[in-house]
Amino acid sequence: MKNINPNSLSVAFKNKELCTRSGTCVAVCPEDALFIGKDFYPEIIPEKCTECGLCANVCPGESVNFKELTQITFGHENVDDSFDGNVIKTFVGYSTDDKIRGGGAGGGVITGILWDLLKRKIVDGCIVTRMNPKQPYYGEVFIARTYEELLQSQQSKYIVIPVNAILKEIERLPGKFAMAALPCQIHGFRLLQKLDHPITKKIEVVIGLFCAAAMEPFVAIEMMEMRKVNHKEIINFNFRD
């Protein structure tokens, strides 16, 4: 087996505990040497790896340079160290669409914004998550292009989902896209922007979500086993409703 210098790879191959499993490294690999493996950690095909270092450069797991992130995102280096970060204005709201509002985790604001972007043809699709239709105790990332598909993405998923892995598919698709993602995932996207990677030109709107926790992929199955529920019989799974 080919030996790879771990310093040329994302943090998962050096210090697994720091890996956020954002999927950014998988998306950026030009040789398709990385893939999503067990428990959604990246795994490598050594024979394909050229040690280019791209995955290490876009990895959000090892450290966070807030000054650099502020420059990439806002065009200045005036870092606000408060919890809120760089705030221009704050609003409280909810979707005026009753179905979206009723199905949302907090008034359906994010889904409402994404639906408006689709309706007005500002974007052709939205990068969002849902529970896997075939294995509903796992989460998955997908591209929502319709109202009905956006409704599938509603509610919180307290489980690891490597959202940025789908950016590899986005790079090959025509059109513009919106992205609703967690801080670590957006951090990976900003690092792609720092490199002026072609993938980032496809993303027209980035919406950041708060992150309370992301449980291991196997936690839902373990919870069901504790309650003597056969997870293979589950047809629908929600963390909250």
mmCIF file of C-alpha atoms in Angstrom:
data_model
loop_
_atom_site.group_PDB
_atom_site.id
_atom_site.type_symbol
_atom_site.label_atom_id
_atom_site.label_comp_id
_atom_site.label_asym_id
_atom_site.label_seq_id
_atom_site.Cartn_x
_atom_site.Cartn_y
_atom_site.Cartn_z
ATOM 1 C CA MET A 1 0.000 0.000 0.000
ATOM 2 C CA LYS A 2 1.241 3.475 -0.881
ATOM 3 C CA ASN A 3 2.401 5.540 2.095
ATOM 4 C CA ILE A 4 0.851 9.008 2.311
ATOM 5 C CA ASN A 5 2.273 11.897 4.329
ATOM 6 C CA PRO A 6 -0.526 12.610 6.850
ATOM 7 C CA ASN A 7 0.409 16.310 6.864
ATOM 8 C CA SER A 8 -0.839 16.540 3.279
ATOM 9 C CA LEU A 9 -4.282 15.283 4.325
ATOM 10 C CA SER A 10 -7.268 16.644 6.243
ATOM 11 C CA VAL A 11 -7.257 16.380 10.026
ATOM 12 C CA ALA A 12 -9.247 13.112 10.057
ATOM 13 C CA PHE A 13 -6.083 11.252 9.043
ATOM 14 C CA LYS A 14 -3.960 12.840 11.798
ATOM 15 C CA ASN A 15 -6.293 13.526 14.710
ATOM 16 C CA LYS A 16 -9.656 11.914 14.075
ATOM 17 C CA GLU A 17 -11.265 13.508 17.134
ATOM 18 C CA LEU A 18 -10.957 16.949 15.516
ATOM 19 C CA CYS A 19 -12.732 15.926 12.311
ATOM 20 C CA THR A 20 -16.090 17.716 11.981
ATOM 21 C CA ARG A 21 -17.138 15.384 9.152
ATOM 22 C CA SER A 22 -18.186 18.346 7.022
ATOM 23 C CA GLY A 23 -17.349 16.472 3.815
ATOM 24 C CA THR A 24 -15.312 19.384 2.416
ATOM 25 C CA CYS A 25 -12.210 17.261 1.840
ATOM 26 C CA VAL A 26 -14.182 14.712 -0.177
ATOM 27 C CA ALA A 27 -15.642 17.444 -2.381
ATOM 28 C CA VAL A 28 -12.334 19.137 -3.140
ATOM 29 C CA CYS A 29 -10.199 16.076 -3.979
ATOM 30 C CA PRO A 30 -9.388 16.298 -7.714
ATOM 31 C CA GLU A 31 -8.437 12.617 -7.908
ATOM 32 C CA ASP A 32 -11.536 11.196 -6.154
ATOM 33 C CA ALA A 33 -9.132 9.648 -3.651
ATOM 34 C CA LEU A 34 -11.384 10.441 -0.690
ATOM 35 C CA PHE A 35 -14.841 9.103 0.057
ATOM 36 C CA ILE A 36 -17.332 9.095 2.932
ATOM 37 C CA GLY A 37 -16.827 5.931 4.946
ATOM 38 C CA LYS A 38 -17.865 4.394 8.263
ATOM 39 C CA ASP A 39 -19.701 6.795 10.589
ATOM 40 C CA PHE A 40 -19.312 9.465 7.890
ATOM 41 C CA TYR A 41 -15.566 9.945 8.380
ATOM 42 C CA PRO A 42 -13.512 10.489 5.210
ATOM 43 C CA GLU A 43 -11.509 7.507 4.014
ATOM 44 C CA ILE A 44 -8.753 7.359 1.428
ATOM 45 C CA ILE A 45 -7.757 5.292 -1.597
ATOM 46 C CA PRO A 46 -3.960 5.682 -1.246
ATOM 47 C CA GLU A 47 -3.185 4.696 -4.832
ATOM 48 C CA LYS A 48 -5.201 7.671 -6.113
ATOM 49 C CA CYS A 49 -3.772 10.280 -3.737
ATOM 50 C CA THR A 50 -1.152 12.677 -5.162
ATOM 51 C CA GLU A 51 -0.533 14.430 -1.816
ATOM 52 C CA CYS A 52 -1.589 17.755 -3.354
ATOM 53 C CA GLY A 53 -2.617 19.088 0.064
ATOM 54 C CA LEU A 54 -5.951 20.519 -1.073
ATOM 55 C CA CYS A 55 -7.949 18.563 1.496
ATOM 56 C CA ALA A 56 -5.678 19.841 4.271
ATOM 57 C CA ASN A 57 -6.101 23.438 3.089
ATOM 58 C CA VAL A 58 -9.909 23.351 3.224
ATOM 59 C CA CYS A 59 -10.304 21.275 6.393
ATOM 60 C CA PRO A 60 -12.333 23.135 9.052
ATOM 61 C CA GLY A 61 -11.396 20.739 11.833
ATOM 62 C CA GLU A 62 -7.884 21.641 12.924
ATOM 63 C CA SER A 63 -8.164 25.370 13.661
ATOM 64 C CA VAL A 64 -10.283 28.472 13.071
ATOM 65 C CA ASN A 65 -8.700 31.759 11.999
ATOM 66 C CA PHE A 66 -11.476 34.248 12.767
ATOM 67 C CA LYS A 67 -9.546 37.187 11.322
ATOM 68 C CA GLU A 68 -9.122 35.346 8.033
ATOM 69 C CA LEU A 69 -12.760 34.203 8.000
ATOM 70 C CA THR A 70 -13.925 37.775 8.572
ATOM 71 C CA GLN A 71 -11.790 38.960 5.655
ATOM 72 C CA ILE A 72 -13.108 36.244 3.327
ATOM 73 C CA THR A 73 -16.740 36.816 4.297
ATOM 74 C CA PHE A 74 -16.995 40.551 4.968
ATOM 75 C CA GLY A 75 -13.933 42.021 3.255
ATOM 76 C CA HIS A 76 -12.336 43.409 6.428
ATOM 77 C CA GLU A 77 -10.379 42.127 9.406
ATOM 78 C CA ASN A 78 -12.307 43.841 12.201
ATOM 79 C CA VAL A 79 -13.010 40.717 14.190
ATOM 80 C CA ASP A 80 -15.900 40.935 16.640
ATOM 81 C CA ASP A 81 -15.054 38.524 19.454
ATOM 82 C CA SER A 82 -18.549 38.571 20.931
ATOM 83 C CA PHE A 83 -20.902 35.608 20.631
ATOM 84 C CA ASP A 84 -22.882 37.343 17.894
ATOM 85 C CA GLY A 85 -19.986 38.001 15.530
ATOM 86 C CA ASN A 86 -20.429 40.600 12.771
ATOM 87 C CA VAL A 87 -24.055 41.692 13.060
ATOM 88 C CA ILE A 88 -25.473 44.339 10.722
ATOM 89 C CA LYS A 89 -29.145 44.007 11.706
ATOM 90 C CA THR A 90 -31.250 41.501 13.612
ATOM 91 C CA PHE A 91 -34.793 40.414 12.848
ATOM 92 C CA VAL A 92 -37.444 38.150 14.341
ATOM 93 C CA GLY A 93 -39.800 36.484 11.914
ATOM 94 C CA TYR A 94 -41.714 33.519 10.605
ATOM 95 C CA SER A 95 -42.854 32.230 7.235
ATOM 96 C CA THR A 96 -46.127 33.618 5.886
ATOM 97 C CA ASP A 97 -46.736 30.221 4.283
ATOM 98 C CA ASP A 98 -48.795 28.288 6.851
ATOM 99 C CA LYS A 99 -47.477 24.898 5.738
ATOM 100 C CA ILE A 100 -43.857 26.007 5.954
ATOM 101 C CA ARG A 101 -44.428 27.766 9.275
ATOM 102 C CA GLY A 102 -46.215 24.789 10.781
ATOM 103 C CA GLY A 103 -43.534 22.327 9.738
ATOM 104 C CA GLY A 104 -40.526 24.421 10.684
ATOM 105 C CA ALA A 105 -38.382 24.119 13.780
ATOM 106 C CA GLY A 106 -38.537 27.872 14.435
ATOM 107 C CA GLY A 107 -41.240 29.453 12.321
ATOM 108 C CA GLY A 108 -39.976 28.131 9.006
ATOM 109 C CA VAL A 109 -37.770 31.162 8.306
ATOM 110 C CA ILE A 110 -34.978 29.258 6.543
ATOM 111 C CA THR A 111 -37.334 27.155 4.426
ATOM 112 C CA GLY A 112 -39.323 30.287 3.583
ATOM 113 C CA ILE A 113 -36.212 32.109 2.385
ATOM 114 C CA LEU A 114 -35.097 29.128 0.302
ATOM 115 C CA TRP A 115 -38.539 28.750 -1.272
ATOM 116 C CA ASP A 116 -38.546 32.453 -2.165
ATOM 117 C CA LEU A 117 -35.137 32.064 -3.830
ATOM 118 C CA LEU A 118 -36.437 29.120 -5.874
ATOM 119 C CA LYS A 119 -39.702 30.839 -6.808
ATOM 120 C CA ARG A 120 -37.894 33.952 -8.006
ATOM 121 C CA LYS A 121 -35.377 31.795 -9.900
ATOM 122 C CA ILE A 122 -32.459 33.367 -8.065
ATOM 123 C CA VAL A 123 -31.235 29.801 -7.530
ATOM 124 C CA ASP A 124 -31.943 26.518 -9.296
ATOM 125 C CA GLY A 125 -31.619 24.332 -6.226
ATOM 126 C CA CYS A 126 -30.971 24.360 -2.485
ATOM 127 C CA ILE A 127 -28.431 22.274 -0.575
ATOM 128 C CA VAL A 128 -30.344 20.996 2.460
ATOM 129 C CA THR A 129 -30.711 17.863 4.581
ATOM 130 C CA ARG A 130 -33.407 15.320 5.394
ATOM 131 C CA MET A 131 -33.714 11.933 7.018
ATOM 132 C CA ASN A 132 -32.768 9.205 4.541
ATOM 133 C CA PRO A 133 -35.973 7.810 2.953
ATOM 134 C CA LYS A 134 -34.535 4.263 2.832
ATOM 135 C CA GLN A 135 -32.800 4.372 6.232
ATOM 136 C CA PRO A 136 -34.786 7.035 8.139
ATOM 137 C CA TYR A 137 -32.565 6.857 11.233
ATOM 138 C CA TYR A 138 -29.700 8.373 9.167
ATOM 139 C CA GLY A 139 -29.544 11.884 7.778
ATOM 140 C CA GLU A 140 -28.509 12.810 4.246
ATOM 141 C CA VAL A 141 -27.746 15.890 2.178
ATOM 142 C CA PHE A 142 -29.636 16.493 -1.062
ATOM 143 C CA ILE A 143 -30.548 19.192 -3.580
ATOM 144 C CA ALA A 144 -34.105 20.471 -3.176
ATOM 145 C CA ARG A 145 -35.588 21.929 -6.356
ATOM 146 C CA THR A 146 -39.295 22.027 -5.498
ATOM 147 C CA TYR A 147 -41.616 23.181 -2.724
ATOM 148 C CA GLU A 148 -42.338 19.584 -1.732
ATOM 149 C CA GLU A 149 -38.644 18.726 -1.508
ATOM 150 C CA LEU A 150 -37.993 21.759 0.687
ATOM 151 C CA LEU A 151 -40.724 20.570 3.049
ATOM 152 C CA GLN A 152 -38.788 17.288 3.404
ATOM 153 C CA SER A 153 -35.805 19.268 4.689
ATOM 154 C CA GLN A 154 -37.620 20.904 7.600
ATOM 155 C CA GLN A 155 -36.911 20.303 11.284
ATOM 156 C CA SER A 156 -33.606 19.795 13.085
ATOM 157 C CA LYS A 157 -31.452 16.724 12.525
ATOM 158 C CA TYR A 158 -29.246 16.169 15.554
ATOM 159 C CA ILE A 159 -26.976 13.790 13.705
ATOM 160 C CA VAL A 160 -23.744 13.994 11.708
ATOM 161 C CA ILE A 161 -24.322 14.708 8.003
ATOM 162 C CA PRO A 162 -21.315 15.479 5.724
ATOM 163 C CA VAL A 163 -23.148 18.246 3.857
ATOM 164 C CA ASN A 164 -20.207 19.626 1.883
ATOM 165 C CA ALA A 165 -19.539 16.313 0.150
ATOM 166 C CA ILE A 166 -22.358 17.213 -2.251
ATOM 167 C CA LEU A 167 -20.326 20.173 -3.536
ATOM 168 C CA LYS A 168 -18.487 17.761 -5.848
ATOM 169 C CA GLU A 169 -21.814 17.023 -7.543
ATOM 170 C CA ILE A 170 -22.722 20.723 -7.544
ATOM 171 C CA GLU A 171 -19.525 21.519 -9.448
ATOM 172 C CA ARG A 172 -20.716 19.361 -12.362
ATOM 173 C CA LEU A 173 -24.279 20.695 -12.433
ATOM 174 C CA PRO A 174 -25.528 23.739 -14.350
ATOM 175 C CA GLY A 175 -27.148 26.636 -12.505
ATOM 176 C CA LYS A 176 -26.820 28.476 -9.198
ATOM 177 C CA PHE A 177 -27.506 27.110 -5.735
ATOM 178 C CA ALA A 178 -28.286 28.172 -2.172
ATOM 179 C CA MET A 179 -26.745 26.429 0.813
ATOM 180 C CA ALA A 180 -28.149 26.087 4.344
ATOM 181 C CA ALA A 181 -25.439 24.658 6.577
ATOM 182 C CA LEU A 182 -23.878 24.463 10.028
ATOM 183 C CA PRO A 183 -20.861 26.546 11.143
ATOM 184 C CA CYS A 184 -18.209 23.878 10.506
ATOM 185 C CA GLN A 185 -19.621 23.215 7.046
ATOM 186 C CA ILE A 186 -19.665 26.907 6.171
ATOM 187 C CA HIS A 187 -16.129 27.228 7.536
ATOM 188 C CA GLY A 188 -15.072 24.577 5.012
ATOM 189 C CA PHE A 189 -16.905 26.470 2.260
ATOM 190 C CA ARG A 190 -15.154 29.740 3.202
ATOM 191 C CA LEU A 191 -11.789 27.971 2.993
ATOM 192 C CA LEU A 192 -12.773 26.875 -0.523
ATOM 193 C CA GLN A 193 -13.541 30.525 -1.277
ATOM 194 C CA LYS A 194 -10.107 31.492 0.018
ATOM 195 C CA LEU A 195 -8.625 29.228 -2.670
ATOM 196 C CA ASP A 196 -11.022 30.722 -5.256
ATOM 197 C CA HIS A 197 -12.166 27.176 -5.992
ATOM 198 C CA PRO A 198 -14.588 26.866 -8.965
ATOM 199 C CA ILE A 199 -17.148 25.086 -6.745
ATOM 200 C CA THR A 200 -17.798 28.296 -4.824
ATOM 201 C CA LYS A 201 -18.921 30.148 -7.966
ATOM 202 C CA LYS A 202 -22.011 27.924 -8.054
ATOM 203 C CA ILE A 203 -23.196 28.960 -4.586
ATOM 204 C CA GLU A 204 -25.241 32.150 -4.788
ATOM 205 C CA VAL A 205 -26.561 32.271 -1.202
ATOM 206 C CA VAL A 206 -25.144 30.859 2.046
ATOM 207 C CA ILE A 207 -27.427 30.617 5.093
ATOM 208 C CA GLY A 208 -25.786 29.762 8.397
ATOM 209 C CA LEU A 209 -27.600 27.698 11.013
ATOM 210 C CA PHE A 210 -26.970 27.451 14.739
ATOM 211 C CA CYS A 211 -25.517 24.171 15.943
ATOM 212 C CA ALA A 212 -26.486 22.770 19.335
ATOM 213 C CA ALA A 213 -25.144 19.253 18.857
ATOM 214 C CA ALA A 214 -24.608 16.561 16.263
ATOM 215 C CA MET A 215 -24.818 13.018 17.558
ATOM 216 C CA GLU A 216 -22.981 10.048 16.124
ATOM 217 C CA PRO A 217 -24.773 8.350 13.194
ATOM 218 C CA PHE A 218 -25.314 5.166 15.205
ATOM 219 C CA VAL A 219 -26.978 6.893 18.186
ATOM 220 C CA ALA A 220 -30.511 6.701 16.778
ATOM 221 C CA ILE A 221 -30.149 2.948 16.256
ATOM 222 C CA GLU A 222 -28.780 2.489 19.782
ATOM 223 C CA MET A 223 -31.705 4.436 21.255
ATOM 224 C CA MET A 224 -34.150 2.172 19.449
ATOM 225 C CA GLU A 225 -32.306 -0.957 20.543
ATOM 226 C CA MET A 226 -32.491 0.202 24.176
ATOM 227 C CA ARG A 227 -36.264 0.398 23.759
ATOM 228 C CA LYS A 228 -36.366 -2.952 21.969
ATOM 229 C CA VAL A 229 -37.442 -1.358 18.683
ATOM 230 C CA ASN A 230 -36.220 -3.018 15.489
ATOM 231 C CA HIS A 231 -34.686 -0.160 13.510
ATOM 232 C CA LYS A 232 -35.219 -2.078 10.266
ATOM 233 C CA GLU A 233 -38.961 -1.687 10.758
ATOM 234 C CA ILE A 234 -38.811 2.112 11.097
ATOM 235 C CA ILE A 235 -40.440 3.996 8.210
ATOM 236 C CA ASN A 236 -40.091 7.530 9.607
ATOM 237 C CA PHE A 237 -37.818 9.157 12.192
ATOM 238 C CA ASN A 238 -37.865 12.720 13.560
ATOM 239 C CA PHE A 239 -35.632 14.173 16.259
ATOM 240 C CA ARG A 240 -38.322 16.744 17.028
ATOM 241 C CA ASP A 241 -41.818 17.452 15.750
#
